[in-house]
């Protein structure tokens, strides 16, 4: 699936402690061993803010684990289809 990285989010954390912990908590899945970007084998994962790419009309913000390099990537990324996206909306998750 295609994701679009949202760069420059000032929202560095949430009540969960980090966006990576947020992803774990609300995604209910364990962290992938490697960055889910196709072909990437980095393990320094962070919780990245993303939107669906590939011309999707879904404009919502999601959290997806990505390595720190891909977290700085500008534009679209190709990630494995099995990776879970978790809502980045605090109102819908940890701020309830
Ligand atoms: Zn949270
Ligand atoms: Zn990566």
CSV table of C-alpha atoms and ligand atoms in Angstrom, one decimal:
chain,number,residue,atom,x,y,z
A,1,UNK,CA,0.0,0.0,0.0
A,2,UNK,CA,1.0,3.6,-0.6
A,3,UNK,CA,1.5,6.0,2.3
A,4,UNK,CA,2.3,9.7,2.3
A,5,UNK,CA,4.5,10.8,5.0
A,6,UNK,CA,3.4,14.0,6.8
A,7,UNK,CA,6.5,16.0,7.6
A,8,UNK,CA,6.8,18.7,10.2
A,9,UNK,CA,4.2,17.6,12.6
A,10,UNK,CA,4.6,19.5,15.9
A,11,UNK,CA,2.6,16.9,17.6
A,12,UNK,CA,5.6,15.0,19.0
A,13,UNK,CA,3.8,12.9,21.6
A,14,UNK,CA,0.6,12.0,23.2
A,15,UNK,CA,-0.6,10.5,26.5
A,16,UNK,CA,0.8,7.2,25.6
A,17,UNK,CA,4.4,8.5,25.9
A,18,UNK,CA,5.3,8.2,22.3
A,19,UNK,CA,3.5,7.7,19.0
A,20,UNK,CA,5.2,4.3,18.7
A,21,UNK,CA,3.6,3.2,22.0
A,22,UNK,CA,0.4,4.8,20.8
A,23,UNK,CA,0.5,2.6,17.8
A,24,UNK,CA,1.2,-0.5,19.9
A,25,UNK,CA,-1.6,0.3,22.3
A,26,UNK,CA,-4.4,1.0,19.8
A,27,UNK,CA,-3.2,-1.2,17.1
A,28,UNK,CA,-3.1,-4.2,19.4
A,29,UNK,CA,-0.2,-5.7,17.4
A,30,UNK,CA,3.4,-6.2,18.2
A,31,UNK,CA,6.0,-4.1,16.5
A,32,UNK,CA,7.4,-5.4,13.2
A,33,UNK,CA,11.0,-6.4,13.3
A,34,UNK,CA,12.0,-4.2,10.4
A,35,UNK,CA,10.7,-1.0,8.9
A,36,UNK,CA,7.6,-1.9,6.8
A,37,UNK,CA,8.8,0.1,3.8
A,38,UNK,CA,9.3,-2.4,1.0
A,39,UNK,CA,12.9,-3.6,1.0
A,40,UNK,CA,13.9,-1.6,4.1
A,41,UNK,CA,15.7,-3.5,6.9
A,42,UNK,CA,16.2,-0.7,9.4
A,43,UNK,CA,15.1,-1.4,13.0
A,44,UNK,CA,15.2,2.1,14.5
A,45,UNK,CA,11.4,2.5,14.4
A,46,UNK,CA,9.4,5.6,15.3
A,47,UNK,CA,5.7,6.3,15.1
A,48,UNK,CA,5.3,8.3,11.9
A,49,UNK,CA,2.4,10.4,11.0
A,50,UNK,CA,1.1,9.3,7.6
A,51,UNK,CA,-1.9,9.6,5.2
A,52,UNK,CA,-3.0,7.1,2.6
A,53,UNK,CA,-1.3,7.7,-0.7
A,54,UNK,CA,-2.0,6.4,-4.2
A,55,UNK,CA,-4.8,9.0,-4.8
A,56,UNK,CA,-6.8,7.9,-1.8
A,57,UNK,CA,-9.6,10.3,-0.7
A,58,UNK,CA,-9.1,9.3,2.9
A,59,UNK,CA,-7.5,12.5,4.4
A,60,UNK,CA,-7.3,11.2,7.9
A,61,UNK,CA,-4.0,11.0,9.8
A,62,UNK,CA,-2.6,7.7,10.9
A,63,UNK,CA,0.3,6.4,12.8
A,64,UNK,CA,2.6,3.9,11.2
A,65,UNK,CA,5.9,2.6,12.4
A,66,UNK,CA,8.7,3.6,10.1
A,67,UNK,CA,12.5,3.8,10.6
A,68,UNK,CA,13.9,7.3,11.4
A,69,UNK,CA,15.1,7.7,7.8
A,70,UNK,CA,11.7,6.9,6.2
A,71,UNK,CA,10.1,9.1,8.9
A,72,UNK,CA,12.0,12.0,7.2
A,73,UNK,CA,11.1,10.8,3.7
A,74,UNK,CA,9.2,13.4,1.6
A,75,UNK,CA,6.4,12.1,-0.5
A,76,UNK,CA,4.9,8.6,-1.0
A,77,UNK,CA,6.3,5.4,0.4
A,78,UNK,CA,5.5,1.8,-0.5
A,79,UNK,CA,4.9,-0.3,2.6
A,80,UNK,CA,3.9,-3.9,3.2
A,81,UNK,CA,0.1,-4.4,3.1
A,82,UNK,CA,0.0,-6.2,6.4
A,83,UNK,CA,1.1,-3.2,8.4
A,84,UNK,CA,-1.6,-1.8,10.6
A,85,UNK,CA,-2.5,1.9,10.6
A,86,UNK,CA,-3.7,3.4,13.8
A,87,UNK,CA,-5.7,6.7,14.1
A,88,UNK,CA,-3.5,9.7,15.0
A,89,UNK,CA,-6.6,11.5,16.3
A,90,UNK,CA,-6.2,11.8,20.1
A,91,UNK,CA,-9.8,12.6,20.5
A,92,UNK,CA,-10.7,9.2,19.0
A,93,UNK,CA,-8.0,7.3,21.0
A,94,UNK,CA,-6.0,8.2,24.1
A,95,UNK,CA,-7.8,11.6,24.9
A,96,UNK,CA,-11.2,10.0,25.3
B,1,LIG,ZN1,-1.8,8.1,22.4
B,2,LIG,ZN1,12.7,2.3,6.5
